[in-house]
Each structure stands twice: as structure tokens, then as C-alpha cells.
Tab-separated table of N, CA and C in Angstrom:
chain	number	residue	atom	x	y	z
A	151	UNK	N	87.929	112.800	81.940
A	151	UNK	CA	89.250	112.427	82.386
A	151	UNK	C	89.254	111.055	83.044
A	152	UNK	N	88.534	110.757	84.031
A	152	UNK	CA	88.132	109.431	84.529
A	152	UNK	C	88.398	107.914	84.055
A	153	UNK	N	87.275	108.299	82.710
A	153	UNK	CA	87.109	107.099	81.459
A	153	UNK	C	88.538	106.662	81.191
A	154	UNK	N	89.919	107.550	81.620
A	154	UNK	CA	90.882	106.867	80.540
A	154	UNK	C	91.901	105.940	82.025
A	155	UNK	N	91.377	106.382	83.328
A	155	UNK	CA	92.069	106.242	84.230
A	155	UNK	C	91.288	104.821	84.447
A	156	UNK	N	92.191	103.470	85.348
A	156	UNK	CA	91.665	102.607	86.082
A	156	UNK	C	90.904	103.179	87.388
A	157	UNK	N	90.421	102.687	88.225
A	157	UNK	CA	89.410	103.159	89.474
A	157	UNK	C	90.698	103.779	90.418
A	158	UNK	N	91.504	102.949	90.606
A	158	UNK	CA	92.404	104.034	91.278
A	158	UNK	C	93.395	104.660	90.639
A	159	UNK	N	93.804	106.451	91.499
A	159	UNK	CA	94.964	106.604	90.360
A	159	UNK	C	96.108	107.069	91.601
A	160	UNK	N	97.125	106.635	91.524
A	160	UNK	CA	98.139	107.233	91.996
A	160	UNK	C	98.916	108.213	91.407
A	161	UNK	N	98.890	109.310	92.861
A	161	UNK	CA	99.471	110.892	91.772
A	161	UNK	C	101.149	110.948	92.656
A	162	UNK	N	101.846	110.865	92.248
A	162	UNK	CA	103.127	111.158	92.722
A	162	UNK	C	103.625	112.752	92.094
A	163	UNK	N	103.876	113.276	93.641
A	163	UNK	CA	104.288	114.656	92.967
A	163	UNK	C	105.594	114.995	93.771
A	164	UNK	N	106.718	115.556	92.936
A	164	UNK	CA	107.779	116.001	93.831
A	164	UNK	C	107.859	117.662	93.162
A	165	UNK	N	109.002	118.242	93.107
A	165	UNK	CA	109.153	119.804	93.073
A	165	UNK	C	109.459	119.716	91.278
A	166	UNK	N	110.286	119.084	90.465
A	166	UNK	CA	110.327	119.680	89.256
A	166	UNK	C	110.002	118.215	88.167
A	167	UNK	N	109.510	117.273	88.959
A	167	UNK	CA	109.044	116.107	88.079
A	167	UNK	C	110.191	115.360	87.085
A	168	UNK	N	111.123	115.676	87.291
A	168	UNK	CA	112.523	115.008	86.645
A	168	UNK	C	113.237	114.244	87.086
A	169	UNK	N	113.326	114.458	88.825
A	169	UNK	CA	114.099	113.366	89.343
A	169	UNK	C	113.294	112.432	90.290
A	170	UNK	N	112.998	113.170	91.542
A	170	UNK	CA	112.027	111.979	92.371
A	170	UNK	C	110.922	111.426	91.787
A	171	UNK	N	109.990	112.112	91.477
A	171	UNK	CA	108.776	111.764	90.873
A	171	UNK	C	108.793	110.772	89.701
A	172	UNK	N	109.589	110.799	88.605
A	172	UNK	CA	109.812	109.967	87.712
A	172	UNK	C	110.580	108.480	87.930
A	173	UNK	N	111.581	108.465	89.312
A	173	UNK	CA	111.562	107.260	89.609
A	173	UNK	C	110.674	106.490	90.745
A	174	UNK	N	110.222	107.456	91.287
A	174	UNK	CA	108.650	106.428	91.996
A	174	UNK	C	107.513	106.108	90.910
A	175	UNK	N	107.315	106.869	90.036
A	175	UNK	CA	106.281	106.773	89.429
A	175	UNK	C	106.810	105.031	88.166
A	176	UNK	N	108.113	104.747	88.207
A	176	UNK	CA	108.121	103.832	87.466
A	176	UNK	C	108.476	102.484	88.461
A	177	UNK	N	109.100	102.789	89.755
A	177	UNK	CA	109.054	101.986	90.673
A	177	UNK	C	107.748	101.622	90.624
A	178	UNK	N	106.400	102.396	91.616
A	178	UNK	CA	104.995	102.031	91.721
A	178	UNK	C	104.581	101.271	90.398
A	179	UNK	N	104.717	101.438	89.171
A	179	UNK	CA	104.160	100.516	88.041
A	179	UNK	C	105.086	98.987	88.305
A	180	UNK	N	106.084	99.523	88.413
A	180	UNK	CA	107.000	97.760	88.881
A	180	UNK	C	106.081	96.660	89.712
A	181	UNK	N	106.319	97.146	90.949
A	181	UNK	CA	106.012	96.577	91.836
A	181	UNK	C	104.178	96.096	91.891
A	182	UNK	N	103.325	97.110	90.730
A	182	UNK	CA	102.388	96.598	90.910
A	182	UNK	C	101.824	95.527	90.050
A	183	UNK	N	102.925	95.804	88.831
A	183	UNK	CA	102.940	94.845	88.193
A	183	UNK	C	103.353	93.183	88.583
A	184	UNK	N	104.250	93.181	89.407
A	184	UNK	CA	104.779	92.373	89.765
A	184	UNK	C	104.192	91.684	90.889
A	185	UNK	N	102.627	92.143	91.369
A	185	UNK	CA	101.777	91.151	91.728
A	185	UNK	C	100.437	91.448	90.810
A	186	UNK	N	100.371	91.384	89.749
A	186	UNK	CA	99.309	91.958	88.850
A	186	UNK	C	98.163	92.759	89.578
A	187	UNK	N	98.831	93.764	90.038
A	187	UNK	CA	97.674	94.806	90.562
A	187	UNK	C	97.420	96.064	89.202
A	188	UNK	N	96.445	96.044	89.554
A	188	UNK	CA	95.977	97.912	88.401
A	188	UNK	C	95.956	98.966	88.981
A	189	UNK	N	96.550	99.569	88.336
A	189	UNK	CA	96.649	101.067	88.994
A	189	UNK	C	96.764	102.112	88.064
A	190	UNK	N	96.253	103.343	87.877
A	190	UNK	CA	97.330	104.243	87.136
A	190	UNK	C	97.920	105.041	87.762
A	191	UNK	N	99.312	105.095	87.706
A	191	UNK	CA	100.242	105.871	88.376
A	191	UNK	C	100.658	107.443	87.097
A	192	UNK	N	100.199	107.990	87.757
A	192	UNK	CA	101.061	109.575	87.285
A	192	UNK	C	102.120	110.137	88.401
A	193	UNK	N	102.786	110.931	87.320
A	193	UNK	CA	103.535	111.581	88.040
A	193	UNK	C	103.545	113.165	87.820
A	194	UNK	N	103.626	114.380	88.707
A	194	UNK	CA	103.550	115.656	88.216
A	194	UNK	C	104.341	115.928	89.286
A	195	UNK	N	104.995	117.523	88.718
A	195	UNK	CA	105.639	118.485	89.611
A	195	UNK	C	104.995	119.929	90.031
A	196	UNK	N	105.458	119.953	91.181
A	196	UNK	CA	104.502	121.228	91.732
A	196	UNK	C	105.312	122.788	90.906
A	197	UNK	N	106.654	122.630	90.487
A	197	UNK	CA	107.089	123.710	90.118
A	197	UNK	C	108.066	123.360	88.710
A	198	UNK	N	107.191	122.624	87.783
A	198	UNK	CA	107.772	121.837	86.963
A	198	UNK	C	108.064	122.242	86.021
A	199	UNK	N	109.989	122.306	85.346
A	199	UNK	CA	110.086	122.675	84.158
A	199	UNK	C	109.605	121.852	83.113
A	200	UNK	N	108.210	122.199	82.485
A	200	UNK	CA	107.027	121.460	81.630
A	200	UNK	C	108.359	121.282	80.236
A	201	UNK	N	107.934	119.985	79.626
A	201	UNK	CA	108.298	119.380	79.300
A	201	UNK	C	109.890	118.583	78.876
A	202	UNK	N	110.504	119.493	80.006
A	202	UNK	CA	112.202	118.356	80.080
A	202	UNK	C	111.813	117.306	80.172
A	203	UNK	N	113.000	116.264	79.655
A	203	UNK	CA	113.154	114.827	80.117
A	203	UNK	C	113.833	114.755	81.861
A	204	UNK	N	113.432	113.505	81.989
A	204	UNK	CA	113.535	112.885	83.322
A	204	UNK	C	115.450	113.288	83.388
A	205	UNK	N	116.147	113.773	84.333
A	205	UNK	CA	117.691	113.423	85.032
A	205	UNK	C	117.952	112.387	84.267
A	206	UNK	N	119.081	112.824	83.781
A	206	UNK	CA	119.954	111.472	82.789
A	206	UNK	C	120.803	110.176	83.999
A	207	UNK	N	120.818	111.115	85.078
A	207	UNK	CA	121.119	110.051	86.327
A	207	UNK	C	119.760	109.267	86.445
A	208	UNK	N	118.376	109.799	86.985
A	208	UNK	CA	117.403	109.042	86.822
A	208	UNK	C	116.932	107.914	86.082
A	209	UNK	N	117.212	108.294	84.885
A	209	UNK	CA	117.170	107.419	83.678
A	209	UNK	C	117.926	106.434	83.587
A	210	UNK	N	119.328	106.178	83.736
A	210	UNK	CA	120.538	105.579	83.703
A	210	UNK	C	119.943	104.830	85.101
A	211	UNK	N	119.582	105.187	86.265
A	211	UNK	CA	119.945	104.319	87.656
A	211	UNK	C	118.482	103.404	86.781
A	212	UNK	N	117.355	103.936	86.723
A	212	UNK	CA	116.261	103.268	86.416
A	212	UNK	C	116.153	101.762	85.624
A	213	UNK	N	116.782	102.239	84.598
A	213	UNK	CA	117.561	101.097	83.516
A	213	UNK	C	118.325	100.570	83.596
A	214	UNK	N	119.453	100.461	84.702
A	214	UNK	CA	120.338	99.535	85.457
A	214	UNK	C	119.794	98.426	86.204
A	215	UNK	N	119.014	98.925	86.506
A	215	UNK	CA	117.857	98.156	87.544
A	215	UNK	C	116.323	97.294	86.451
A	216	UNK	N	116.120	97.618	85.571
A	216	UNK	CA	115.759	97.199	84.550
A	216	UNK	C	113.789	97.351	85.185
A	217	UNK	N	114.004	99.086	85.608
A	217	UNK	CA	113.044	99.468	85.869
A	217	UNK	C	112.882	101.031	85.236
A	218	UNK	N	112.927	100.829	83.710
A	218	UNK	CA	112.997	101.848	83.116
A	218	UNK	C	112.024	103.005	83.336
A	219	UNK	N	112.354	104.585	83.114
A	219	UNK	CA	111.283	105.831	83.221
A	219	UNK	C	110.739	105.192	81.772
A	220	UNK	N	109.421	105.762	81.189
A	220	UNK	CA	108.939	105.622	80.255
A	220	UNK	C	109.686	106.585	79.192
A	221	UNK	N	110.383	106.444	78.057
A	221	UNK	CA	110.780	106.832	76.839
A	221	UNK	C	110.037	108.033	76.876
A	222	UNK	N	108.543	107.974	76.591
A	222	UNK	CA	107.968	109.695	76.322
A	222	UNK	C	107.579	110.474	78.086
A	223	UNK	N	108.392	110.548	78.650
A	223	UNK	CA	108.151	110.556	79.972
A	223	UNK	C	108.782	112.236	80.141
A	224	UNK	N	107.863	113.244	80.047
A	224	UNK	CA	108.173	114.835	80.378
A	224	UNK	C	107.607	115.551	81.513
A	225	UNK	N	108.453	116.560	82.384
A	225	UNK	CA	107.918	116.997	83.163
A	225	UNK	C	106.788	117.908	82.875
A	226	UNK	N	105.596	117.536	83.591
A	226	UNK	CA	104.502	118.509	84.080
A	226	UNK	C	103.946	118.650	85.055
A	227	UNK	N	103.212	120.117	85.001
A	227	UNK	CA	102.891	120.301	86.391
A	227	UNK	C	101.366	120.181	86.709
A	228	UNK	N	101.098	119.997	87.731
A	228	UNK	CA	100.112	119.122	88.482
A	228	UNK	C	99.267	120.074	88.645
A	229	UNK	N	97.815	119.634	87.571
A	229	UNK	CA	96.540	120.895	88.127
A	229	UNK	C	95.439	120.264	88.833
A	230	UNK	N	94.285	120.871	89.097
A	230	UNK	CA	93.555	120.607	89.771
A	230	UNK	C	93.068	119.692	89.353
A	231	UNK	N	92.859	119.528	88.268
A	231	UNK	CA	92.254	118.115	87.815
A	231	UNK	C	92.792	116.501	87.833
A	232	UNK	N	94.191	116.770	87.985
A	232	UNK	CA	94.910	116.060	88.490
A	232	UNK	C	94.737	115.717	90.044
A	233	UNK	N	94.834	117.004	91.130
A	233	UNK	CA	94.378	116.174	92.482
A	233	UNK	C	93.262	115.388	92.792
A	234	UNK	N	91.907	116.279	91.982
A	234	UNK	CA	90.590	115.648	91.681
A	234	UNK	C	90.463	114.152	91.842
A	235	UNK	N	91.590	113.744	90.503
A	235	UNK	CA	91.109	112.307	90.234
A	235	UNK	C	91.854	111.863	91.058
A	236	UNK	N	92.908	111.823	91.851
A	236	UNK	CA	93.919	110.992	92.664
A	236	UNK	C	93.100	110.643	93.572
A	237	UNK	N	93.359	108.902	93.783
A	237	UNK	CA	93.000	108.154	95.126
A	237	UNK	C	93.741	108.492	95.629
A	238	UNK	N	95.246	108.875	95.600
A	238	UNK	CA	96.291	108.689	96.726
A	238	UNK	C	97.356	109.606	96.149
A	239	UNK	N	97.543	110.619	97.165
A	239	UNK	CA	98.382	111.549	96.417
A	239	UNK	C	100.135	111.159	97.701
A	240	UNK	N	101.160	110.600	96.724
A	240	UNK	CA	102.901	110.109	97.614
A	240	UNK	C	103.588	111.967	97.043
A	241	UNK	N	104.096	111.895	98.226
A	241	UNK	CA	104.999	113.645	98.211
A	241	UNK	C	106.071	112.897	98.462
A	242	UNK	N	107.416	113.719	98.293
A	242	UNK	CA	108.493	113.244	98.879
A	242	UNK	C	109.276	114.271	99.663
A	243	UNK	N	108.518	115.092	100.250
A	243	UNK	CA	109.044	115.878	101.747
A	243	UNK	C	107.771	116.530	102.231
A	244	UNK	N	108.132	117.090	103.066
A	244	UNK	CA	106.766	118.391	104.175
A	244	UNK	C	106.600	119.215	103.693
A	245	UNK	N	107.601	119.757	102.929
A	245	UNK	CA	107.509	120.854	101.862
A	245	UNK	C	106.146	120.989	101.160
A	246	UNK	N	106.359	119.385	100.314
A	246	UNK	CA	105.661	119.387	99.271
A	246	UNK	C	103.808	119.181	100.146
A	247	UNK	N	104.006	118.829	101.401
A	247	UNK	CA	102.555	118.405	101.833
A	247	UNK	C	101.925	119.729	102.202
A	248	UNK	N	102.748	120.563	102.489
A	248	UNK	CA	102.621	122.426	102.942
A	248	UNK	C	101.651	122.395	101.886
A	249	UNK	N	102.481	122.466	101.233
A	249	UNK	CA	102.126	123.459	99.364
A	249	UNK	C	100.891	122.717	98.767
A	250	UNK	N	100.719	121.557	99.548
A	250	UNK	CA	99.134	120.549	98.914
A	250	UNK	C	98.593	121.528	99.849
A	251	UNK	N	98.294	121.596	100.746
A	251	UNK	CA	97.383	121.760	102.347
A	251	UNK	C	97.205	123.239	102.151
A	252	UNK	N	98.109	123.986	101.806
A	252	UNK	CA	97.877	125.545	101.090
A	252	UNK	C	96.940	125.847	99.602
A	253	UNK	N	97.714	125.231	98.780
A	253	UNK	CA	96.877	124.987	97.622
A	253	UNK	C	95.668	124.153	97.477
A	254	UNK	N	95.661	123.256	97.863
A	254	UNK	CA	94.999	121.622	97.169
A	254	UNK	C	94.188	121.495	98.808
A	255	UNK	N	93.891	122.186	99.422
A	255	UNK	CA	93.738	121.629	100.995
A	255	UNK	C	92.353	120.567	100.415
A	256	UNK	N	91.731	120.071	99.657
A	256	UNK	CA	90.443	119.163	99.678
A	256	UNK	C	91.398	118.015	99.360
A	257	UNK	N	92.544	118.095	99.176
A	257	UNK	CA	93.728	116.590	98.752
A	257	UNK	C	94.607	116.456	99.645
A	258	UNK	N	94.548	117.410	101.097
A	258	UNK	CA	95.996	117.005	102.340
A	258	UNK	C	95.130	115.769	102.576
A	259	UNK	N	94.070	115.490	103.014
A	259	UNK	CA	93.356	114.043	103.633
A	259	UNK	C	94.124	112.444	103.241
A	260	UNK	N	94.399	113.179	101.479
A	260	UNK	CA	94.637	111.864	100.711
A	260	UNK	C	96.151	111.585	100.601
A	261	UNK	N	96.835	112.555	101.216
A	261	UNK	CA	98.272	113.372	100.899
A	261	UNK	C	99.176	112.973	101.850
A	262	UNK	N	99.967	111.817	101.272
A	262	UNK	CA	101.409	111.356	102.522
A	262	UNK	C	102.548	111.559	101.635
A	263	UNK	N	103.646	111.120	102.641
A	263	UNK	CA	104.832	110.803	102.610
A	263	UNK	C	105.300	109.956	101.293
A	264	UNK	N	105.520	109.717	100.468
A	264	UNK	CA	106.138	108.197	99.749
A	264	UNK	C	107.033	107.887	100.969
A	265	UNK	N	107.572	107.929	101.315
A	265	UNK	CA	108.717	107.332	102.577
A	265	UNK	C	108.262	107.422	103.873
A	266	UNK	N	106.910	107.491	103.831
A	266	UNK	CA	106.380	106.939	105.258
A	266	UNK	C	106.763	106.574	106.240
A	267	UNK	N	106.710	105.108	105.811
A	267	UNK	CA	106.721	103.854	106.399
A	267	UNK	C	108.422	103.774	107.039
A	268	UNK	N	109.474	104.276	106.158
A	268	UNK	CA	110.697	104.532	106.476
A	268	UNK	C	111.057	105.896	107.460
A	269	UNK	N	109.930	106.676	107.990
A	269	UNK	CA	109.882	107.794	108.224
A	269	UNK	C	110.979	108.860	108.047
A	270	UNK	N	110.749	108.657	106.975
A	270	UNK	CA	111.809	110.045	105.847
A	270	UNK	C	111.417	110.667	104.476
A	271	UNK	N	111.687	111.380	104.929
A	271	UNK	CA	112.014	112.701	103.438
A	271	UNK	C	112.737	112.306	102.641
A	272	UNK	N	112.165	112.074	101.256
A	272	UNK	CA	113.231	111.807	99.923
A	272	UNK	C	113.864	112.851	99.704
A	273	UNK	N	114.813	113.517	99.512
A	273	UNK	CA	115.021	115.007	99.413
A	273	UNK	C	116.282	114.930	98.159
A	274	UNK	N	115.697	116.239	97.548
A	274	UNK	CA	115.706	116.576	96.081
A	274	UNK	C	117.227	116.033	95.526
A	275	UNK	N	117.488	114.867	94.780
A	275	UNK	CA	118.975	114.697	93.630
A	275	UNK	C	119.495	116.151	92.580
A	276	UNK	N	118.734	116.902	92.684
A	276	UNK	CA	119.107	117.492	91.817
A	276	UNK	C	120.494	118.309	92.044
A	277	UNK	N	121.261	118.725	91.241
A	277	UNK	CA	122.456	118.849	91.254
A	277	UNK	C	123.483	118.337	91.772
A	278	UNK	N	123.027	117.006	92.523
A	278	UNK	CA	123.890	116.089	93.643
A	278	UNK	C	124.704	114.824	92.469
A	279	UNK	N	125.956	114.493	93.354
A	279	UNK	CA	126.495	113.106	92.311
A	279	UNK	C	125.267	112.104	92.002
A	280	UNK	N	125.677	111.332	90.992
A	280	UNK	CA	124.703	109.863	90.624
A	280	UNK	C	124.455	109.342	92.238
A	281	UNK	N	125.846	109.534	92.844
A	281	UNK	CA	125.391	108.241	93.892
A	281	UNK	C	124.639	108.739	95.038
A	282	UNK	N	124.163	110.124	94.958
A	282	UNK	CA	123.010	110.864	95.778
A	282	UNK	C	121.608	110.237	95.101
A	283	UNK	N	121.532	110.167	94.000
A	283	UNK	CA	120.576	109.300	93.069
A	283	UNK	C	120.531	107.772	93.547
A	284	UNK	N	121.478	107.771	93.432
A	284	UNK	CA	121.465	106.252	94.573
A	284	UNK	C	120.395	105.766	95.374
A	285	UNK	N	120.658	106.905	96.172
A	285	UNK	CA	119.913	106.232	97.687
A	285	UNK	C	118.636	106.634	97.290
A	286	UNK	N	118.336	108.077	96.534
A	286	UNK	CA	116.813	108.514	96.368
A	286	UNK	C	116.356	107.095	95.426
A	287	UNK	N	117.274	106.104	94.727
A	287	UNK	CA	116.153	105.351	94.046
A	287	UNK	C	116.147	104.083	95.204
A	288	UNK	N	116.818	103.950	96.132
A	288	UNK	CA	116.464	102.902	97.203
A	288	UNK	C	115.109	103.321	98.206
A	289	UNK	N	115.705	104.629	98.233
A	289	UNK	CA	114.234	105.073	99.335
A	289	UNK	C	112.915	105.397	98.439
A	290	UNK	N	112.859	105.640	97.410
A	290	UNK	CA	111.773	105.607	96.470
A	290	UNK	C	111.155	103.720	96.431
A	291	UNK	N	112.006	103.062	96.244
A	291	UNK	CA	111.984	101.600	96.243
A	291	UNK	C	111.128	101.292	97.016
A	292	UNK	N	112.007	101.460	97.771
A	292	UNK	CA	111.328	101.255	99.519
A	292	UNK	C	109.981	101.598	99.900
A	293	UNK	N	109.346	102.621	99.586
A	293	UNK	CA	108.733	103.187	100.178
A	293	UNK	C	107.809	102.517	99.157
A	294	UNK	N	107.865	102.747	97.771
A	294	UNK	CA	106.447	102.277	96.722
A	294	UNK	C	106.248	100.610	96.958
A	295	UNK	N	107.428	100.110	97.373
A	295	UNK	CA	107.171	98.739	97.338
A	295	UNK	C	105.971	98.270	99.100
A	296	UNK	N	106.417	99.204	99.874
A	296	UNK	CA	105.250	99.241	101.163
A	296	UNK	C	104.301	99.880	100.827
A	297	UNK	N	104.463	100.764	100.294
A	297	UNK	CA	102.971	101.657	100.029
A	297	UNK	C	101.860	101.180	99.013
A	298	UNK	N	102.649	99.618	98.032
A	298	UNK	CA	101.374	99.052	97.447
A	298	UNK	C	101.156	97.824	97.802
A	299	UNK	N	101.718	97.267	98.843
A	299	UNK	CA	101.351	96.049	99.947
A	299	UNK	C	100.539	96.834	100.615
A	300	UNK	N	100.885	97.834	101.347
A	300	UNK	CA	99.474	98.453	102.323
A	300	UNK	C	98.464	98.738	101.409
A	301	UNK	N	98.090	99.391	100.236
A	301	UNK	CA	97.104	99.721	99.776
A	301	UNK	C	96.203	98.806	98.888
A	302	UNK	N	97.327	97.448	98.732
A	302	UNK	CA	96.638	96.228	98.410
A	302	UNK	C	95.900	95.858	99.961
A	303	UNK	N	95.973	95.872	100.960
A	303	UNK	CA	95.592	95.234	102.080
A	303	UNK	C	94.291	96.316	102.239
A	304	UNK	N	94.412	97.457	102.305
A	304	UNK	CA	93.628	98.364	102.033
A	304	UNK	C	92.272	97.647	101.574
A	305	UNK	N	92.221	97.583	100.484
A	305	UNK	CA	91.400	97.157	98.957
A	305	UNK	C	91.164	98.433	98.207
A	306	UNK	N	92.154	99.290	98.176
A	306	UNK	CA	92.434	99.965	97.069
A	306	UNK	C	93.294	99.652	95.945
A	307	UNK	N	93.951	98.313	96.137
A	307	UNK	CA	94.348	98.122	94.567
A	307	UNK	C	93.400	96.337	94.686
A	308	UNK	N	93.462	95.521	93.242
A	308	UNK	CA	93.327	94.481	92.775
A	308	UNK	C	93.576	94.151	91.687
């Protein structure tokens, strides 16, 4: 599994991998692109309907912003082999850090916030208007765009 990953991997996990998770996970490729850092960013859900597409709100805010989800981009859910390889596992509530620290407890160490730094909870778009999508893609923004300045300063990315 390793061989196909760069040295670091970022695992972004929210609850059904359709809405939060799929726009951090294409934010974090933005922004790291946009100082040529490497990374591989995944994204999985802890309770994920396996293979839907991403929120058609997700998709739509993403591509407005001309920070598209990836075209073959389906929800799945996050196994052990997945925490394994993660340098850095972004949640987007306490919820989700419970359910690492219960399950995954050898990955709470590696296991924050995506919204840290903003000290907040992304909390779930689903069934909410677009413009609840809104703010989850500002605070997703937000948070991946600090969280790969710190982890560049780190020297976990280059």
C-alpha cells in the first residue's frame, strides 16, 4: 500500500464521506499545490454510504470556486489500513475523534480537528440549504489552508 502513497499521507475523515470530507480533501490538494508541496490526501468516512457521489451542493460550491471534487470521487469507508498509513489523520468534530480513540486508539496521537486552529467543529451539511455548505466550505478552507502552512513548518510536507 505504501509504494503507491508519497511519504506523507493525509487521511481526512468525516461521518458519510460526501460532504465534509470531499471538500477538504480537494481544498488540502489546492492549497498544496499551490506552493508545490507533495502530499497524498485521502479522504474516507467512518459510516460511509460506499460508493455515492460527493453532495451535488459539494460539488457545485467546489467548482464555483474552481476547486473541483475529483470526477471519480466515491464515498468509502476508512479501514485499518487506511489509519496505518496516515501521517495525519483532520476529523471534523469530537464525535469523529471519540470514534478514532475507541476504534483506531494507535491513530488518536495523530488525530485533530481540521478546524483547529479556528477552534471549531465543521458540523455535518447534510440535509441543510447550499448556503449551510457555504460556510462548511469556508471553514474547511480555512482550516486546510493553516493546517498545510503548519505542517510545512513542521517538515512534514516538501
Amino acid at each position: 500500500m505504501s509504494s503507491e502513497f508519497s511519504s506523507t499521507v493525509i487521511l481526512v475523515l468525516c461521518t458519510g464521506n460526501v460532504c465534509r470530507s470531499p471538500m477538504a480533501e480537494a481544498l488540502l490538494r489546492y492549497h498544496l499545490a499551490e506552493q508545490n508541496l507533495k502530499a497524498t490526501v485521502l479522504s474516507r468516512g467512518l459510516a460511509a454510504p460506499v460508493g455515492r457521489s460527493p453532495h451535488e451542493h459539494a460539488r457545485k460550491i467546489a467548482e464555483a470556486r474552481g476547486v473541483p471534487i475529483r470526477s471519480d470521487k466515491r464515498a468509502s469507508s476508512v479501514t485499518g489500513g487506511d489509519m496505518a498509513a496516515a501521517s495525519v489523520i483532520f476529523v471534523m468534530d469530537n464525535e469523529h475523534r471519540r470514534d478514532i480513540q475507541k476504534n483506531y486508539p494507535g491513530s488518536a496521537g495523530k488525530t485533530f480537528l481540521l478546524g483547529q486552529w479556528q477552534n471549531c467543529e465543521i458540523l455535518d451539511p447534510i440535509d441543510k440549504p447550499e448556503s449551510f455548505f457555504e460556510s462548511v466550505w469556508a471553514q474547511c478552507d480555512e482550516g486546510a489552508r493553516e493546517w498545510v502552512g503548519r505542517l510545512k513548518k513542521v517538515g512534514m510536507l516538501s
